[in-house]
Short mmCIF file of C-alpha atoms in Angstrom, two decimals:
data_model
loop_
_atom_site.label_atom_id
_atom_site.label_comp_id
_atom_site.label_asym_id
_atom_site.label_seq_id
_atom_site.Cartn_x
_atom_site.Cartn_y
_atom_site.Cartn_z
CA UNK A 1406 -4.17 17.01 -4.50
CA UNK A 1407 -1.86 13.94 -4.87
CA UNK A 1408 -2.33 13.69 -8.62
CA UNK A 1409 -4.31 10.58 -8.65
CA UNK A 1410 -7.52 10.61 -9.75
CA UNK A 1411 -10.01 8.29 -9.75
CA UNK A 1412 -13.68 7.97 -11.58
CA UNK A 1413 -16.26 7.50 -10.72
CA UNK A 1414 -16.50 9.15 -7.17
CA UNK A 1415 -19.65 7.22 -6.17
CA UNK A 1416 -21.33 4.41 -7.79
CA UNK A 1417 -24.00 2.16 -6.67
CA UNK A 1418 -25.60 -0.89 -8.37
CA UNK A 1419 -27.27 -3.87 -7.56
CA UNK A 1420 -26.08 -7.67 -6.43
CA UNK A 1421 -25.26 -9.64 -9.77
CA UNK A 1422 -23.23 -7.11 -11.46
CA UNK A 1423 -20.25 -6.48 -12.89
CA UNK A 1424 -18.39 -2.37 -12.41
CA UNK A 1425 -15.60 -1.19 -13.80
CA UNK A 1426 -13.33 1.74 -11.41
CA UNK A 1427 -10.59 4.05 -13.00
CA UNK A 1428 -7.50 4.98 -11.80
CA UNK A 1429 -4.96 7.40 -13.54
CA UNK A 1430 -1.49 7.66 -11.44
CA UNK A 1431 0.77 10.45 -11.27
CA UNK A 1432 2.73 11.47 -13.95
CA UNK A 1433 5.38 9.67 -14.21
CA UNK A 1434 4.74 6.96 -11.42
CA UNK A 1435 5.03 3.13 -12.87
CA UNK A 1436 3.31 1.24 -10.11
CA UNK A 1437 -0.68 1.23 -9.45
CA UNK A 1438 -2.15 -0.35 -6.70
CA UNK A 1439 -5.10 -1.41 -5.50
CA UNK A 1440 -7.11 -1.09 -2.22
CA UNK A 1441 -10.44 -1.66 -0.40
CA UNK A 1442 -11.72 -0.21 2.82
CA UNK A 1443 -15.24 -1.97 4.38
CA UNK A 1444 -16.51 -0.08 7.21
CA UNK A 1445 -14.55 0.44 10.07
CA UNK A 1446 -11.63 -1.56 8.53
CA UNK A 1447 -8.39 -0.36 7.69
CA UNK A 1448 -7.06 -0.04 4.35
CA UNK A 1449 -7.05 -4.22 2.39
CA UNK A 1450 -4.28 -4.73 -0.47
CA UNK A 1451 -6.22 -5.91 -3.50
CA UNK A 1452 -3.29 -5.83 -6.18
CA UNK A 1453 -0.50 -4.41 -7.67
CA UNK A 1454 0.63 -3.63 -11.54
CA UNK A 1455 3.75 -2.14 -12.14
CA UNK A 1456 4.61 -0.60 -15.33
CA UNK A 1457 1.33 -2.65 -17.12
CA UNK A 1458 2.48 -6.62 -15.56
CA UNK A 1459 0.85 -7.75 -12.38
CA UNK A 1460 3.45 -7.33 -9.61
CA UNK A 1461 1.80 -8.73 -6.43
CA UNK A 1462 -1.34 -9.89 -5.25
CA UNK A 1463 -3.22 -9.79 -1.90
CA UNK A 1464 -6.60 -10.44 -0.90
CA UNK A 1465 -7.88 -10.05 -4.00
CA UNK A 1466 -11.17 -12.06 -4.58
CA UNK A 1467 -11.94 -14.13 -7.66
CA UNK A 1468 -14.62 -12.06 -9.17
CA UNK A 1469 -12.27 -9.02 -9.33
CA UNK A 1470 -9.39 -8.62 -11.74
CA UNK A 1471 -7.20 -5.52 -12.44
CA UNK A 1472 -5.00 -4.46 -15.40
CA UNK A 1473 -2.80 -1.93 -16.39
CA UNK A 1474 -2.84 -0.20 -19.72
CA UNK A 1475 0.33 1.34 -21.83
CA UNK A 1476 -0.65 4.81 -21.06
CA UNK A 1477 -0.35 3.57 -16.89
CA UNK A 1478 -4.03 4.03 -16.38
CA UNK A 1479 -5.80 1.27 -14.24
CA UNK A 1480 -8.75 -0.55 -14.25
CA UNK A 1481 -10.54 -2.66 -11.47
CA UNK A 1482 -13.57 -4.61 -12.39
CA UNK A 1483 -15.72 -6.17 -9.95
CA UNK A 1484 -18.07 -8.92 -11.24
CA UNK A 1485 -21.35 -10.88 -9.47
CA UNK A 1486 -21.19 -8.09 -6.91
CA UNK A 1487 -22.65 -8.82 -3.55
CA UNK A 1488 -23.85 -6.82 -0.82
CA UNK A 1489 -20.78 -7.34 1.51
CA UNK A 1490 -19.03 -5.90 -1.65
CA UNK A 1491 -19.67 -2.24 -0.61
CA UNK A 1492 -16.83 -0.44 0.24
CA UNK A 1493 -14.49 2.32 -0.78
CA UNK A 1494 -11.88 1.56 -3.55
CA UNK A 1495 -8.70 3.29 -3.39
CA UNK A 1496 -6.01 3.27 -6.02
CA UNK A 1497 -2.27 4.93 -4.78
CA UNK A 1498 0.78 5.01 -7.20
CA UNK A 1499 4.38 4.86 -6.39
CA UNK A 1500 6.98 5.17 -8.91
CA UNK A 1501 8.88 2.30 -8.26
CA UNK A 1502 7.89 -1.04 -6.82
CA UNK A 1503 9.19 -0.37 -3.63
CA UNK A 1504 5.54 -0.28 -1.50
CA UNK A 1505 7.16 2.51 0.67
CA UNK A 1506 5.12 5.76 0.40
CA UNK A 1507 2.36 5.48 -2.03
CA UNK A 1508 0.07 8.59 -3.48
CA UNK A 1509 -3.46 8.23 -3.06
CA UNK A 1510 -6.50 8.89 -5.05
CA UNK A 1511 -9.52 9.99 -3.63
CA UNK A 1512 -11.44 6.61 -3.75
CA UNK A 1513 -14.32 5.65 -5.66
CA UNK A 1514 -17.45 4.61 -3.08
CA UNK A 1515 -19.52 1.61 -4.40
CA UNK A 1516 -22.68 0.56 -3.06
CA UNK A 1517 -24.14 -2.62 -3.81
CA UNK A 1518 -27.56 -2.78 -3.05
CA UNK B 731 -5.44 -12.39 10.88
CA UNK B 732 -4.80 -8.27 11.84
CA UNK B 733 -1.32 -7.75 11.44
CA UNK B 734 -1.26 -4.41 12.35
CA UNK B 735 -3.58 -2.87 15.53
CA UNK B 736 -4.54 0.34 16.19
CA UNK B 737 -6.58 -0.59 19.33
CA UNK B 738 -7.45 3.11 19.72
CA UNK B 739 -10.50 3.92 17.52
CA UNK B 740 -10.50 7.42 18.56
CA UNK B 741 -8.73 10.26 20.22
CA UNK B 742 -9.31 13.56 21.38
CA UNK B 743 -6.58 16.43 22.34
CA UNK B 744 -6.72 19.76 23.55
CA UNK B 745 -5.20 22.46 21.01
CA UNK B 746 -1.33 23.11 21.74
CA UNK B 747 -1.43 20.17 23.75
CA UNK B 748 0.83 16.70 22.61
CA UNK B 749 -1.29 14.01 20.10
CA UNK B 750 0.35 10.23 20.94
CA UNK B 751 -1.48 7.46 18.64
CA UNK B 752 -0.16 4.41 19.04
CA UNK B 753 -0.42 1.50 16.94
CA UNK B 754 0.84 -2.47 17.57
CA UNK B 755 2.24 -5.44 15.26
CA UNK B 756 2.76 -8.85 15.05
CA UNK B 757 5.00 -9.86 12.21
CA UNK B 758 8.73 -9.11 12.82
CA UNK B 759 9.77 -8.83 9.50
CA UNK B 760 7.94 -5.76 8.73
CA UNK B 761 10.99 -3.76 7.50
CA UNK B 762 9.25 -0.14 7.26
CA UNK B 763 6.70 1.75 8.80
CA UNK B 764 4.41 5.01 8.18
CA UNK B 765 1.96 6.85 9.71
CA UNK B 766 -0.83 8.00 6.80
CA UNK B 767 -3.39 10.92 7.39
CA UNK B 768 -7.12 10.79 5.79
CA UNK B 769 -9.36 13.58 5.95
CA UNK B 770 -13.21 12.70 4.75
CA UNK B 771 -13.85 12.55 1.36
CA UNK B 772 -10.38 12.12 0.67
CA UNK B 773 -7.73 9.28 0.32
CA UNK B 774 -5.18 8.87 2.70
CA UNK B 775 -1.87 10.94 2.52
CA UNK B 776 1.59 10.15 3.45
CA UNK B 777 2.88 11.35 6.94
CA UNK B 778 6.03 10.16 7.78
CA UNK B 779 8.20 6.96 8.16
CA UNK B 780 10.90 5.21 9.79
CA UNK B 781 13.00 1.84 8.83
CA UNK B 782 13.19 -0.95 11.07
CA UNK B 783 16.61 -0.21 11.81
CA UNK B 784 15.57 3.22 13.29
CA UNK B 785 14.04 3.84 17.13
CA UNK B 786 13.07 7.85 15.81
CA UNK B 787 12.16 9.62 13.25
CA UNK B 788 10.81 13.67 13.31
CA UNK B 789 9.91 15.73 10.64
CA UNK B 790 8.55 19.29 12.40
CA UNK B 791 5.71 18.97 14.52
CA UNK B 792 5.52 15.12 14.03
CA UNK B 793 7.97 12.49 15.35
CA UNK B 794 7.79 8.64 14.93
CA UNK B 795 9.33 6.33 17.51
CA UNK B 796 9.81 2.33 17.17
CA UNK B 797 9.83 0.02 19.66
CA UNK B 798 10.84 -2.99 17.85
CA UNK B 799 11.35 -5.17 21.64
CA UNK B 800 7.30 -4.40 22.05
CA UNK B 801 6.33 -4.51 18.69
CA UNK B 802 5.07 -0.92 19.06
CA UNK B 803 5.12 2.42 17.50
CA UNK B 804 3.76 5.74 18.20
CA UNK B 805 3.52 8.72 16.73
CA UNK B 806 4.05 11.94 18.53
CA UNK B 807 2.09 15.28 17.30
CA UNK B 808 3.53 18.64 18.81
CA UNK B 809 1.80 21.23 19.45
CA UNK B 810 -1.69 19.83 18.17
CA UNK B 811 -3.39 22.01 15.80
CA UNK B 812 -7.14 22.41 14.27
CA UNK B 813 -6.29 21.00 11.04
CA UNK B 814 -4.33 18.09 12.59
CA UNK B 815 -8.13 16.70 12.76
CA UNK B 816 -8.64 13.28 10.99
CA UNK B 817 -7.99 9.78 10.87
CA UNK B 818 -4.63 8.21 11.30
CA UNK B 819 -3.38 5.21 9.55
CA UNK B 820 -0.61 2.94 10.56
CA UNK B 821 1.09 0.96 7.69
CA UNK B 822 3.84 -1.45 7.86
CA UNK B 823 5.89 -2.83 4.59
CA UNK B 824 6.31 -6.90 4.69
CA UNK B 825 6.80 -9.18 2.12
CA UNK B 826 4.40 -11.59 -0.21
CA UNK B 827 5.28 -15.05 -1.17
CA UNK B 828 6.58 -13.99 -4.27
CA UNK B 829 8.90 -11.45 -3.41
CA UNK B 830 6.97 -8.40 -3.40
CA UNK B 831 6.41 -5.87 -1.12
CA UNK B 832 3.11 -4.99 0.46
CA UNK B 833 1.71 -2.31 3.10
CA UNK B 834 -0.72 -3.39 6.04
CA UNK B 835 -2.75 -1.14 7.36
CA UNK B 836 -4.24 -0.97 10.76
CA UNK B 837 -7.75 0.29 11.34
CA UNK B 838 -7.13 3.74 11.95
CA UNK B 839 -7.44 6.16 14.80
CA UNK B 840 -9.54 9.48 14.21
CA UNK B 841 -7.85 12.11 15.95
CA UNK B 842 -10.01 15.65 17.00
CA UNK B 843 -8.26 18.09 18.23
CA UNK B 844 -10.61 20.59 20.86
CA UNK B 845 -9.84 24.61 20.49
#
């Protein structure tokens, strides 16, 4: 158990729209981030937040925006989904901004269908 | 553009017997590597890791060596157990526009290890 968690574990919803994932880092970690895994691709930087401000960005698309709330808890929403869209969404903490070893949640699967 | 290759989607080892995944990049200012594990169902944990200014690292059965001439590192699982059994993920630490850090991943390997 790293001590992330993520909610939900699966989700699936249909083209057009808009999710919301969860991530809660481990105690005492500042930095959330952000990733997404299509099939048989390795792990894509979405975005970072450290300590509630955006810290860095990656492939992140348009229709997708993050924050970070006082308590450290994350959110990822995903908006005019589309099928290629499906994928699993993993958040990892750190407790600096140094993107050296990162703890990982579980992932949260989203189908679009 | 993939950064960072694992051109190996899959391995298979004999129990007791030595695990080598390998795994290829193409930026040279990646300034840290490390090896995560993922087991189904689960998100990827950290492994091990070695700076740029390294050629080895080991940390019990597993040992990380650098290449930085070829661009290549492998990692190095001895003896290979059961529960070694999953996928293996590459990572490599460069730098965004801005200043911050970020991790590429490669595609993973998926490792089974035969009793």
């Amino acid at each position: 158990d790293s001590g992330v968690t993520q909610t939900p574990k699966h989700l699936i919803t249909a083209t057009g729209q808009r999710v919301t994932l969860r991530c809660s880092p481990r105690s005492g970690d500042l930095s959330v981030y952000w990733y997404q895994q299509s099939l048989d691709q390795g792990l894509q930087f979405l975005i970072q937040y450290y300590n509630g401000e955006e810290r860095a960005k990656g492939n992140i698309l348009e229709r997708f925006s993050a924050q970070q709330f006082p308590d450290l808890h994350s959110e990822l929403n995903l908006s005019s989904l589309e099928l290629g869209d499906s994928a699993l969404y993993f958040c990892a903490s750190s407790v600096g901004t140094s993107t050296g070893e990162q703890y990982f949640g579980p992932g949260t699967r989203l189908t679009v269908t | 553009d993939q950064q960072v290759k694992q051109n190996s989607p899959s391995l298979s080892v004999q129990e007791g017997r030595i695990s080598i995944l390998n795994c290829d990049y193409t930026n040279s200012m990646f300034d840290y590597f490390l090896w995560y594990k993922k087991y189904p169902a689960e998100g990827p944990t950290f492994l091990i890791s070695i700076s740029s200014i390294k050629d080895k690292n080991e940390d019990g059965r597993f040992t990380v060596f650098l290449n930085k001439s070829a661009k290549h590192l492998s990692l190095h699982i001895v003896p290979s157990q059961p529960g070694d059994s999953a996928v293996y993920f590459c990572a490599a630490r460069g730098f965004l526009i801005q200043g911050a850090q970020k991790l590429v991943f490669g595609q993973g390997t998926r490792l089974t290890i035969n009793p």
